[in-house]
């Protein structure tokens, strides 16, 4: 009987201890899982920019070798540094882009001579009468365009989505030899043969994609994403910006008869060099820095940069904004940097690229309009400023809030 009672008591104790055991086991598992998650976060590989400031000397190979040595000191071998490194920046400044874990990046940040180590980020692209409106007409009494020799021998570099070289805006009629100081070149690639596409107007065309690819999930298929592995433009943004800055004279241009006239860039006799950094309308900061670095080496006089970060914006000058690093060293090398003010206005605090060493430009007004009459079903008419190139003449009227989620079914 006593044995039976003892057994019952032992059973009760086991039952009372069982929930505690479960709770202890769950706590241990949770603690281990948390450590596993933290370990995975710390071992996640991404692209980092290691910024070392001004270069110390002019031996380019020695600069790149020192970058590999620094990387190898953390990764453990020279081969590991070769596999990890994406770019070595060595012309306008010193630094490199590499694939690293967070802990590896922190280790590099603690090394002597390292200024900043930051994860790379993505930027977006920002967007005939304009130059006449600004007083740069060939017939203007100020003669400013002629005083500046229409940009003759000035080399304009453009960081953007590429270029369509067959555009008449890049014809080289009337231009002299390519400036002897030019060190750049035209790079071969898909649907872009330098021997046929480059001339005395378009004197440089290169593309930078390694930073984008290092962050791309999966295998990047250029064709499926309407891209070409070359300096060729597939969306028109880069071609538009390059021709706006330095396009040649093209006569009798209009859109369906509207705005007939001569189109040209602000410096129609300038030379143009394209540095393609935008892929699927996204731009890796690692690619931006490489384009800046090469443009400084090539000998451009002006850089047009219609790129910017998303909202919310960084403070005026923030160490996370890699565009400022490249532009700062370009300005220090005597290059004028002209950046887009962005597409997020007109509200306050939406202007991108406001570092004091760059010129930020944004459209605010225009001196012409294209009035179009819209007539509703009740015969009420409205005059609007709108270029109409639609195939149909009758459309449904919808609620303005539905327009944000509209599809072709409304058209």
mmCIF file of C-alpha atoms in Angstrom:
data_model
loop_
_atom_site.group_PDB
_atom_site.id
_atom_site.type_symbol
_atom_site.label_atom_id
_atom_site.label_comp_id
_atom_site.label_asym_id
_atom_site.label_seq_id
_atom_site.Cartn_x
_atom_site.Cartn_y
_atom_site.Cartn_z
ATOM 1 C CA UNK A 1 0.000 0.000 0.000
ATOM 2 C CA UNK A 2 2.793 2.332 0.939
ATOM 3 C CA UNK A 3 4.599 1.355 -2.244
ATOM 4 C CA UNK A 4 1.489 2.115 -4.256
ATOM 5 C CA UNK A 5 1.147 5.529 -2.603
ATOM 6 C CA UNK A 6 4.805 6.204 -3.261
ATOM 7 C CA UNK A 7 4.305 5.296 -6.884
ATOM 8 C CA UNK A 8 1.315 7.593 -7.120
ATOM 9 C CA UNK A 9 3.300 10.403 -5.543
ATOM 10 C CA UNK A 10 6.151 9.846 -7.980
ATOM 11 C CA UNK A 11 3.699 9.902 -10.857
ATOM 12 C CA UNK A 12 2.191 13.147 -9.632
ATOM 13 C CA UNK A 13 5.657 14.689 -9.326
ATOM 14 C CA UNK A 14 6.490 13.593 -12.854
ATOM 15 C CA UNK A 15 3.262 15.120 -14.094
ATOM 16 C CA UNK A 16 3.951 18.362 -12.285
ATOM 17 C CA UNK A 17 7.519 18.473 -13.618
ATOM 18 C CA UNK A 18 6.519 17.730 -17.223
ATOM 19 C CA UNK A 19 5.255 21.260 -18.134
ATOM 20 C CA UNK A 20 8.415 22.763 -16.662
ATOM 21 C CA UNK A 21 10.526 20.445 -18.763
ATOM 22 C CA UNK A 22 8.598 21.424 -21.883
ATOM 23 C CA UNK A 23 8.987 25.121 -21.054
ATOM 24 C CA UNK A 24 12.715 24.677 -20.492
ATOM 25 C CA UNK A 25 13.085 22.770 -23.755
ATOM 26 C CA UNK A 26 11.172 25.429 -25.715
ATOM 27 C CA UNK A 27 13.320 28.176 -24.171
ATOM 28 C CA UNK A 28 16.503 26.363 -25.158
ATOM 29 C CA UNK A 29 15.228 25.836 -28.696
ATOM 30 C CA UNK A 30 14.148 29.479 -28.982
ATOM 31 C CA UNK A 31 17.528 30.695 -27.740
ATOM 32 C CA UNK A 32 19.336 28.464 -30.218
ATOM 33 C CA UNK A 33 17.062 29.543 -33.070
ATOM 34 C CA UNK A 34 17.698 33.203 -32.222
ATOM 35 C CA UNK A 35 21.428 32.568 -32.323
ATOM 36 C CA UNK A 36 21.042 30.767 -35.654
ATOM 37 C CA UNK A 37 19.088 33.709 -37.104
ATOM 38 C CA UNK A 38 21.698 36.184 -35.870
ATOM 39 C CA UNK A 39 24.459 33.996 -37.246
ATOM 40 C CA UNK A 40 22.707 33.812 -40.618
ATOM 41 C CA UNK A 41 22.287 37.586 -40.658
ATOM 42 C CA UNK A 42 25.952 38.028 -39.863
ATOM 43 C CA UNK A 43 26.981 35.577 -42.580
ATOM 44 C CA UNK A 44 24.711 37.004 -45.284
ATOM 45 C CA UNK A 45 26.818 38.161 -48.220
ATOM 46 C CA UNK A 46 26.104 41.496 -49.868
ATOM 47 C CA UNK A 47 27.989 44.233 -51.701
ATOM 48 C CA UNK A 48 29.947 46.704 -49.588
ATOM 49 C CA UNK A 49 31.846 49.832 -50.609
ATOM 50 C CA UNK A 50 35.203 50.292 -48.870
ATOM 51 C CA UNK A 51 36.193 53.953 -49.178
ATOM 52 C CA UNK A 52 39.839 54.851 -48.511
ATOM 53 C CA UNK A 53 39.838 58.527 -49.496
ATOM 54 C CA UNK A 54 42.351 60.111 -51.849
ATOM 55 C CA UNK A 55 44.825 57.850 -53.580
ATOM 56 C CA UNK A 56 48.363 58.132 -52.219
ATOM 57 C CA UNK A 57 50.309 57.760 -55.486
ATOM 58 C CA UNK A 58 49.937 57.226 -59.251
ATOM 59 C CA UNK A 59 50.959 53.562 -59.494
ATOM 60 C CA UNK A 60 47.578 52.098 -60.468
ATOM 61 C CA UNK A 61 48.624 48.449 -60.245
ATOM 62 C CA UNK A 62 50.086 49.005 -56.792
ATOM 63 C CA UNK A 63 46.836 50.643 -55.673
ATOM 64 C CA UNK A 64 44.774 47.653 -56.829
ATOM 65 C CA UNK A 65 47.295 45.263 -55.252
ATOM 66 C CA UNK A 66 46.966 47.085 -51.928
ATOM 67 C CA UNK A 67 43.189 46.690 -52.137
ATOM 68 C CA UNK A 68 43.587 42.936 -52.600
ATOM 69 C CA UNK A 69 46.062 42.771 -49.708
ATOM 70 C CA UNK A 70 43.615 44.533 -47.412
ATOM 71 C CA UNK A 71 40.794 42.229 -48.449
ATOM 72 C CA UNK A 72 42.981 39.115 -48.145
ATOM 73 C CA UNK A 73 43.970 40.070 -44.595
ATOM 74 C CA UNK A 74 40.338 39.596 -43.574
ATOM 75 C CA UNK A 75 39.248 36.814 -45.948
ATOM 76 C CA UNK A 76 42.362 34.707 -45.404
ATOM 77 C CA UNK A 77 43.842 34.376 -48.895
ATOM 78 C CA UNK A 78 44.645 36.294 -52.068
ATOM 79 C CA UNK A 79 42.350 34.025 -54.078
ATOM 80 C CA UNK A 80 39.461 34.758 -51.722
ATOM 81 C CA UNK A 81 40.042 38.474 -52.249
ATOM 82 C CA UNK A 82 40.030 37.998 -56.038
ATOM 83 C CA UNK A 83 36.727 36.093 -55.830
ATOM 84 C CA UNK A 84 35.200 38.716 -53.540
ATOM 85 C CA UNK A 85 36.285 41.944 -55.216
ATOM 86 C CA UNK A 86 33.928 43.566 -57.733
ATOM 87 C CA UNK A 87 35.740 46.825 -58.509
ATOM 88 C CA UNK A 88 38.984 48.517 -57.574
ATOM 89 C CA UNK A 89 38.638 52.306 -57.568
ATOM 90 C CA UNK A 90 42.037 53.816 -58.308
ATOM 91 C CA UNK A 91 41.862 56.869 -60.593
ATOM 92 C CA UNK A 92 39.966 59.655 -58.858
ATOM 93 C CA UNK A 93 40.087 58.127 -55.385
ATOM 94 C CA UNK A 94 41.021 54.912 -53.597
ATOM 95 C CA UNK A 95 38.642 52.162 -52.545
ATOM 96 C CA UNK A 96 36.934 49.008 -53.695
ATOM 97 C CA UNK A 97 33.600 47.209 -53.887
ATOM 98 C CA UNK A 98 33.465 43.628 -52.646
ATOM 99 C CA UNK A 99 31.065 40.859 -51.650
ATOM 100 C CA UNK A 100 31.302 40.554 -47.869
ATOM 101 C CA UNK A 101 29.427 39.430 -44.797
ATOM 102 C CA UNK A 102 28.528 42.010 -42.180
ATOM 103 C CA UNK A 103 31.207 40.718 -39.812
ATOM 104 C CA UNK A 104 33.848 40.844 -42.550
ATOM 105 C CA UNK A 105 32.824 44.400 -43.396
ATOM 106 C CA UNK A 106 33.150 45.367 -39.733
ATOM 107 C CA UNK A 107 36.629 43.827 -39.600
ATOM 108 C CA UNK A 108 37.732 45.833 -42.644
ATOM 109 C CA UNK A 109 36.246 49.012 -41.149
ATOM 110 C CA UNK A 110 38.616 48.636 -38.188
ATOM 111 C CA UNK A 111 41.747 48.483 -40.370
ATOM 112 C CA UNK A 112 44.103 51.495 -40.562
ATOM 113 C CA UNK A 113 43.454 53.823 -43.495
ATOM 114 C CA UNK A 114 39.791 52.893 -43.937
ATOM 115 C CA UNK A 115 37.476 55.921 -43.966
ATOM 116 C CA UNK A 116 34.075 54.255 -44.420
ATOM 117 C CA UNK A 117 32.652 50.804 -45.123
ATOM 118 C CA UNK A 118 29.031 50.970 -46.236
ATOM 119 C CA UNK A 119 26.574 48.581 -47.895
ATOM 120 C CA UNK A 120 25.868 49.583 -51.463
ATOM 121 C CA UNK A 121 22.482 51.019 -52.385
ATOM 122 C CA UNK A 122 20.332 51.442 -55.476
ATOM 123 C CA UNK A 123 19.516 54.659 -57.315
ATOM 124 C CA UNK A 124 16.909 55.482 -59.955
ATOM 125 C CA UNK A 125 17.051 57.481 -63.175
ATOM 126 C CA UNK A 126 15.537 60.984 -62.951
ATOM 127 C CA UNK A 127 14.025 62.947 -65.901
ATOM 128 C CA UNK A 128 13.540 71.528 -78.408
ATOM 129 C CA UNK A 129 12.620 74.711 -77.228
ATOM 130 C CA UNK A 130 14.317 74.629 -73.816
ATOM 131 C CA UNK A 131 17.671 76.104 -74.787
ATOM 132 C CA UNK A 132 16.088 78.986 -76.697
ATOM 133 C CA UNK A 133 13.936 79.688 -73.640
ATOM 134 C CA UNK A 134 17.114 79.857 -71.538
ATOM 135 C CA UNK A 135 18.672 82.399 -73.886
ATOM 136 C CA UNK A 136 20.974 80.002 -75.735
ATOM 137 C CA UNK A 137 19.437 80.463 -79.172
ATOM 138 C CA UNK A 138 21.844 80.752 -82.132
ATOM 139 C CA UNK A 139 19.969 83.982 -82.899
ATOM 140 C CA UNK A 140 20.066 85.420 -79.375
ATOM 141 C CA UNK A 141 21.478 88.940 -79.031
ATOM 142 C CA UNK A 142 23.603 87.796 -76.086
ATOM 143 C CA UNK A 143 25.768 85.649 -78.398
ATOM 144 C CA UNK A 144 26.423 83.411 -75.402
ATOM 145 C CA UNK A 145 26.248 80.250 -77.498
ATOM 146 C CA UNK A 146 28.843 81.583 -79.929
ATOM 147 C CA UNK A 147 31.032 83.035 -77.185
ATOM 148 C CA UNK A 148 31.211 79.522 -75.746
ATOM 149 C CA UNK A 149 32.027 78.164 -79.235
ATOM 150 C CA UNK A 150 28.952 75.922 -78.877
ATOM 151 C CA UNK A 151 30.938 73.697 -76.544
ATOM 152 C CA UNK A 152 33.602 72.906 -79.137
ATOM 153 C CA UNK A 153 36.171 70.431 -77.738
ATOM 154 C CA UNK A 154 34.310 70.117 -74.425
ATOM 155 C CA UNK A 155 33.805 66.465 -73.453
ATOM 156 C CA UNK A 156 30.505 65.715 -71.711
ATOM 157 C CA UNK A 157 30.312 62.434 -69.830
ATOM 158 C CA UNK A 158 26.848 61.042 -69.082
ATOM 159 C CA UNK A 159 26.056 58.498 -66.350
ATOM 160 C CA UNK A 160 22.758 56.969 -67.409
ATOM 161 C CA UNK A 161 20.959 54.078 -69.139
ATOM 162 C CA UNK A 162 23.109 53.997 -72.273
ATOM 163 C CA UNK A 163 22.847 55.562 -75.702
ATOM 164 C CA UNK A 164 21.349 54.950 -79.150
ATOM 165 C CA UNK A 165 24.301 55.933 -81.339
ATOM 166 C CA UNK A 166 22.372 55.927 -84.611
ATOM 167 C CA UNK A 167 20.320 58.927 -83.441
ATOM 168 C CA UNK A 168 20.899 61.967 -85.639
ATOM 169 C CA UNK A 169 21.631 63.906 -82.456
ATOM 170 C CA UNK A 170 25.034 62.228 -82.446
ATOM 171 C CA UNK A 171 26.096 62.965 -86.018
ATOM 172 C CA UNK A 172 29.609 64.408 -86.256
ATOM 173 C CA UNK A 173 29.159 66.750 -89.206
ATOM 174 C CA UNK A 174 31.485 69.736 -89.000
ATOM 175 C CA UNK A 175 33.449 68.459 -86.005
ATOM 176 C CA UNK A 176 37.229 68.400 -85.961
ATOM 177 C CA UNK A 177 39.509 65.657 -84.622
ATOM 178 C CA UNK A 178 38.813 64.063 -81.245
ATOM 179 C CA UNK A 179 40.645 66.033 -78.507
ATOM 180 C CA UNK A 180 44.086 64.525 -77.940
ATOM 181 C CA UNK A 181 43.626 64.560 -74.165
ATOM 182 C CA UNK A 182 40.833 61.966 -74.424
ATOM 183 C CA UNK A 183 41.818 58.607 -72.890
ATOM 184 C CA UNK A 184 38.473 56.816 -73.096
ATOM 185 C CA UNK A 185 37.146 54.348 -75.646
ATOM 186 C CA UNK A 186 34.038 52.675 -77.021
ATOM 187 C CA UNK A 187 33.394 49.207 -75.618
ATOM 188 C CA UNK A 188 32.062 46.335 -77.716
ATOM 189 C CA UNK A 189 28.865 44.619 -76.616
ATOM 190 C CA UNK A 190 25.477 43.350 -77.700
ATOM 191 C CA UNK A 191 24.225 45.329 -80.719
ATOM 192 C CA UNK A 192 27.012 47.839 -80.210
ATOM 193 C CA UNK A 193 30.050 47.706 -82.486
ATOM 194 C CA UNK A 194 32.392 50.645 -81.767
ATOM 195 C CA UNK A 195 33.783 50.708 -85.301
ATOM 196 C CA UNK A 196 30.305 51.485 -86.647
ATOM 197 C CA UNK A 197 28.691 53.315 -83.747
ATOM 198 C CA UNK A 198 31.294 55.742 -82.400
ATOM 199 C CA UNK A 199 32.530 58.804 -84.271
ATOM 200 C CA UNK A 200 33.927 62.269 -83.632
ATOM 201 C CA UNK A 201 30.746 63.144 -81.706
ATOM 202 C CA UNK A 202 30.183 60.006 -79.645
ATOM 203 C CA UNK A 203 33.766 59.371 -78.563
ATOM 204 C CA UNK A 204 33.168 57.061 -75.609
ATOM 205 C CA UNK A 205 30.635 54.399 -74.627
ATOM 206 C CA UNK A 206 31.113 51.924 -71.794
ATOM 207 C CA UNK A 207 28.923 49.903 -69.458
ATOM 208 C CA UNK A 208 29.219 48.907 -65.796
ATOM 209 C CA UNK A 209 27.051 46.093 -64.470
ATOM 210 C CA UNK A 210 29.112 44.067 -61.975
ATOM 211 C CA UNK A 211 27.665 45.834 -58.933
ATOM 212 C CA UNK A 212 24.126 45.231 -60.181
ATOM 213 C CA UNK A 213 24.838 41.561 -60.933
ATOM 214 C CA UNK A 214 26.404 40.975 -57.515
ATOM 215 C CA UNK A 215 23.117 41.996 -55.892
ATOM 216 C CA UNK A 216 20.768 40.370 -58.396
ATOM 217 C CA UNK A 217 18.910 37.338 -57.071
ATOM 218 C CA UNK A 218 19.294 34.434 -59.444
ATOM 219 C CA UNK A 219 20.706 34.494 -62.946
ATOM 220 C CA UNK A 220 20.225 37.760 -64.804
ATOM 221 C CA UNK A 221 18.764 37.222 -68.263
ATOM 222 C CA UNK A 222 19.322 40.445 -70.185
ATOM 223 C CA UNK A 223 16.989 39.523 -73.056
ATOM 224 C CA UNK A 224 14.045 38.652 -70.797
ATOM 225 C CA UNK A 225 14.489 41.965 -68.987
ATOM 226 C CA UNK A 226 14.719 44.010 -72.204
ATOM 227 C CA UNK A 227 18.365 44.821 -71.596
ATOM 228 C CA UNK A 228 21.520 44.511 -73.676
ATOM 229 C CA UNK A 229 24.973 43.829 -72.252
ATOM 230 C CA UNK A 230 26.482 46.859 -73.921
ATOM 231 C CA UNK A 231 26.356 50.636 -73.817
ATOM 232 C CA UNK A 232 23.215 50.570 -75.992
ATOM 233 C CA UNK A 233 20.155 52.245 -74.494
ATOM 234 C CA UNK A 234 16.961 50.169 -74.311
ATOM 235 C CA UNK A 235 14.608 52.680 -72.661
ATOM 236 C CA UNK A 236 15.684 56.029 -74.110
ATOM 237 C CA UNK A 237 16.460 57.892 -70.893
ATOM 238 C CA UNK A 238 20.215 58.054 -71.435
ATOM 239 C CA UNK A 239 19.842 58.984 -75.101
ATOM 240 C CA UNK A 240 17.465 61.793 -74.140
ATOM 241 C CA UNK A 241 19.802 63.183 -71.461
ATOM 242 C CA UNK A 242 22.918 62.907 -73.652
ATOM 243 C CA UNK A 243 21.262 64.686 -76.582
ATOM 244 C CA UNK A 244 19.857 67.377 -74.275
ATOM 245 C CA UNK A 245 23.360 68.137 -73.022
ATOM 246 C CA UNK A 246 25.432 67.821 -76.187
ATOM 247 C CA UNK A 247 23.266 66.800 -79.134
ATOM 248 C CA UNK A 248 24.168 68.025 -82.628
ATOM 249 C CA UNK A 249 21.882 70.224 -84.748
ATOM 250 C CA UNK A 250 19.000 68.267 -86.310
ATOM 251 C CA UNK A 251 16.654 70.275 -88.544
ATOM 252 C CA UNK A 252 12.896 69.963 -89.200
ATOM 253 C CA UNK A 253 11.976 67.871 -86.175
ATOM 254 C CA UNK A 254 8.429 67.709 -84.800
ATOM 255 C CA UNK A 255 5.943 65.414 -83.099
ATOM 256 C CA UNK A 256 3.021 64.868 -85.446
ATOM 257 C CA UNK A 257 3.600 68.358 -86.825
ATOM 258 C CA UNK A 258 3.734 70.028 -83.418
ATOM 259 C CA UNK A 259 6.778 71.968 -82.220
ATOM 260 C CA UNK A 260 8.469 71.971 -85.618
ATOM 261 C CA UNK A 261 12.017 73.258 -85.427
ATOM 262 C CA UNK A 262 15.686 72.432 -84.955
ATOM 263 C CA UNK A 263 16.623 70.272 -81.980
ATOM 264 C CA UNK A 264 20.060 70.413 -80.419
ATOM 265 C CA UNK A 265 21.836 70.138 -77.126
ATOM 266 C CA UNK A 266 23.002 72.997 -74.967
ATOM 267 C CA UNK A 267 26.538 72.496 -76.311
ATOM 268 C CA UNK A 268 25.934 71.224 -79.874
ATOM 269 C CA UNK A 269 29.630 70.968 -80.762
ATOM 270 C CA UNK A 270 30.672 69.167 -77.589
ATOM 271 C CA UNK A 271 31.799 65.536 -77.611
ATOM 272 C CA UNK A 272 29.752 62.925 -75.746
ATOM 273 C CA UNK A 273 30.842 59.897 -73.715
ATOM 274 C CA UNK A 274 28.268 57.508 -72.255
ATOM 275 C CA UNK A 275 28.825 55.528 -69.061
ATOM 276 C CA UNK A 276 25.932 53.093 -68.798
ATOM 277 C CA UNK A 277 25.105 52.262 -65.179
ATOM 278 C CA UNK A 278 21.309 51.807 -65.217
ATOM 279 C CA UNK A 279 19.841 48.314 -65.584
ATOM 280 C CA UNK A 280 16.096 47.749 -65.371
ATOM 281 C CA UNK A 281 15.969 51.427 -64.273
ATOM 282 C CA UNK A 282 18.030 50.596 -61.171
ATOM 283 C CA UNK A 283 21.602 51.672 -60.555
ATOM 284 C CA UNK A 284 24.038 50.107 -58.103
ATOM 285 C CA UNK A 285 26.144 52.597 -56.167
ATOM 286 C CA UNK A 286 29.144 50.327 -56.813
ATOM 287 C CA UNK A 287 28.651 50.818 -60.569
ATOM 288 C CA UNK A 288 28.171 54.576 -60.115
ATOM 289 C CA UNK A 289 31.495 54.905 -58.306
ATOM 290 C CA UNK A 290 33.277 52.881 -60.988
ATOM 291 C CA UNK A 291 31.825 55.097 -63.720
ATOM 292 C CA UNK A 292 32.958 58.221 -61.851
ATOM 293 C CA UNK A 293 36.406 56.719 -61.369
ATOM 294 C CA UNK A 294 36.811 55.891 -65.065
ATOM 295 C CA UNK A 295 35.357 59.210 -66.242
ATOM 296 C CA UNK A 296 37.945 61.062 -64.162
ATOM 297 C CA UNK A 297 40.665 58.990 -65.838
ATOM 298 C CA UNK A 298 39.212 59.423 -69.347
ATOM 299 C CA UNK A 299 39.362 63.208 -69.243
ATOM 300 C CA UNK A 300 35.765 64.450 -69.338
ATOM 301 C CA UNK A 301 35.117 68.134 -68.623
ATOM 302 C CA UNK A 302 31.499 67.850 -67.531
ATOM 303 C CA UNK A 303 29.477 64.982 -66.063
ATOM 304 C CA UNK A 304 25.697 64.845 -66.468
ATOM 305 C CA UNK A 305 24.173 62.683 -63.729
ATOM 306 C CA UNK A 306 20.385 62.278 -63.907
ATOM 307 C CA UNK A 307 20.266 59.782 -61.044
ATOM 308 C CA UNK A 308 18.969 59.985 -57.499
ATOM 309 C CA UNK A 309 17.896 58.093 -54.400
ATOM 310 C CA UNK A 310 14.333 57.332 -53.353
ATOM 311 C CA UNK A 311 12.436 59.251 -50.705
ATOM 312 C CA UNK A 312 12.893 59.730 -47.805
ATOM 313 C CA UNK A 313 16.043 61.654 -48.643
ATOM 314 C CA UNK A 314 19.283 61.630 -46.702
ATOM 315 C CA UNK A 315 20.423 64.846 -45.011
ATOM 316 C CA UNK A 316 22.125 67.363 -47.321
ATOM 317 C CA UNK A 317 25.492 65.592 -47.263
ATOM 318 C CA UNK A 318 25.293 62.070 -45.904
ATOM 319 C CA UNK A 319 28.022 59.441 -45.871
ATOM 320 C CA UNK A 320 25.533 56.839 -47.131
ATOM 321 C CA UNK A 321 25.055 58.650 -50.455
ATOM 322 C CA UNK A 322 27.777 57.192 -52.673
ATOM 323 C CA UNK A 323 27.038 59.605 -55.502
ATOM 324 C CA UNK A 324 28.577 62.346 -53.366
ATOM 325 C CA UNK A 325 31.856 60.440 -52.996
ATOM 326 C CA UNK A 326 32.345 60.101 -56.738
ATOM 327 C CA UNK A 327 31.170 63.618 -57.540
ATOM 328 C CA UNK A 328 33.394 65.149 -54.856
ATOM 329 C CA UNK A 329 36.545 63.605 -56.295
ATOM 330 C CA UNK A 330 35.445 64.498 -59.830
ATOM 331 C CA UNK A 331 35.063 68.154 -58.837
ATOM 332 C CA UNK A 332 38.457 67.990 -57.117
ATOM 333 C CA UNK A 333 39.823 66.857 -60.494
ATOM 334 C CA UNK A 334 38.347 69.914 -62.229
ATOM 335 C CA UNK A 335 35.161 68.313 -63.595
ATOM 336 C CA UNK A 336 31.816 70.139 -63.449
ATOM 337 C CA UNK A 337 29.010 67.924 -62.101
ATOM 338 C CA UNK A 338 25.428 68.633 -63.199
ATOM 339 C CA UNK A 339 22.771 66.538 -61.438
ATOM 340 C CA UNK A 340 19.017 66.166 -61.776
ATOM 341 C CA UNK A 341 16.933 67.750 -59.045
ATOM 342 C CA UNK A 342 14.655 64.703 -59.100
ATOM 343 C CA UNK A 343 11.106 63.730 -60.022
ATOM 344 C CA UNK A 344 9.494 63.868 -56.573
ATOM 345 C CA UNK A 345 8.431 67.541 -56.416
ATOM 346 C CA UNK A 346 6.932 70.019 -56.108
ATOM 347 C CA UNK A 347 6.570 69.631 -52.325
ATOM 348 C CA UNK A 348 9.315 70.755 -49.954
ATOM 349 C CA UNK A 349 12.196 68.459 -49.091
ATOM 350 C CA UNK A 350 12.081 66.437 -52.315
ATOM 351 C CA UNK A 351 15.101 67.768 -54.231
ATOM 352 C CA UNK A 352 17.854 65.173 -54.587
ATOM 353 C CA UNK A 353 21.563 65.804 -55.179
ATOM 354 C CA UNK A 354 22.032 68.966 -53.134
ATOM 355 C CA UNK A 355 25.708 68.654 -52.179
ATOM 356 C CA UNK A 356 27.383 72.084 -52.380
ATOM 357 C CA UNK A 357 29.874 70.930 -55.023
ATOM 358 C CA UNK A 358 27.279 69.847 -57.617
ATOM 359 C CA UNK A 359 24.909 71.870 -59.802
ATOM 360 C CA UNK A 360 21.341 70.575 -59.345
ATOM 361 C CA UNK A 361 18.888 71.337 -62.142
ATOM 362 C CA UNK A 362 15.115 70.914 -62.292
ATOM 363 C CA UNK A 363 12.432 72.248 -64.635
ATOM 364 C CA UNK A 364 10.132 74.898 -63.192
ATOM 365 C CA UNK A 365 8.479 76.631 -66.155
ATOM 366 C CA UNK A 366 8.233 76.770 -69.939
ATOM 367 C CA UNK A 367 7.252 79.531 -72.355
ATOM 368 C CA UNK A 368 4.953 77.568 -74.653
ATOM 369 C CA UNK A 369 1.968 75.248 -74.416
ATOM 370 C CA UNK A 370 -0.027 72.810 -76.542
ATOM 371 C CA UNK A 371 -3.725 73.538 -75.840
ATOM 372 C CA UNK A 372 -6.188 70.750 -76.579
ATOM 373 C CA UNK A 373 -9.992 70.758 -76.290
ATOM 374 C CA UNK A 374 -11.686 67.968 -74.336
ATOM 375 C CA UNK A 375 -15.461 67.596 -74.776
ATOM 376 C CA UNK A 376 -17.597 65.615 -72.327
ATOM 377 C CA UNK A 377 -20.727 63.663 -73.173
ATOM 378 C CA UNK A 378 -22.925 66.628 -72.234
ATOM 379 C CA UNK A 379 -21.057 68.765 -74.819
ATOM 380 C CA UNK A 380 -19.250 70.723 -72.096
ATOM 381 C CA UNK A 381 -15.763 71.706 -73.309
ATOM 382 C CA UNK A 382 -12.505 72.174 -71.401
ATOM 383 C CA UNK A 383 -9.224 73.598 -72.674
ATOM 384 C CA UNK A 384 -6.198 71.709 -71.323
ATOM 385 C CA UNK A 385 -2.449 71.763 -71.943
ATOM 386 C CA UNK A 386 -1.985 68.293 -73.371
ATOM 387 C CA UNK A 387 -0.316 66.623 -76.359
ATOM 388 C CA UNK A 388 -2.847 64.219 -77.829
ATOM 389 C CA UNK A 389 -1.494 61.240 -79.759
ATOM 390 C CA UNK A 390 -4.191 58.689 -78.891
ATOM 391 C CA UNK A 391 -5.694 56.432 -81.532
ATOM 392 C CA UNK A 392 -9.252 56.600 -80.200
ATOM 393 C CA UNK A 393 -11.291 59.783 -79.929
ATOM 394 C CA UNK A 394 -13.840 58.678 -77.283
ATOM 395 C CA UNK A 395 -12.891 57.512 -73.773
ATOM 396 C CA UNK A 396 -14.807 56.714 -70.632
ATOM 397 C CA UNK A 397 -14.751 59.209 -67.756
ATOM 398 C CA UNK A 398 -13.640 57.553 -64.514
ATOM 399 C CA UNK A 399 -13.244 58.570 -60.898
ATOM 400 C CA UNK A 400 -9.820 60.090 -60.275
ATOM 401 C CA UNK A 401 -9.126 57.621 -57.443
ATOM 402 C CA UNK A 402 -9.676 54.708 -59.815
ATOM 403 C CA UNK A 403 -6.999 56.103 -62.109
ATOM 404 C CA UNK A 404 -4.303 55.005 -59.658
ATOM 405 C CA UNK A 405 -5.264 51.376 -60.248
ATOM 406 C CA UNK A 406 -6.492 51.711 -63.820
ATOM 407 C CA UNK A 407 -5.905 49.055 -66.449
ATOM 408 C CA UNK A 408 -6.479 48.789 -70.159
ATOM 409 C CA UNK A 409 -10.111 47.911 -69.409
ATOM 410 C CA UNK A 410 -10.781 51.615 -68.855
ATOM 411 C CA UNK A 411 -9.461 52.556 -72.304
#
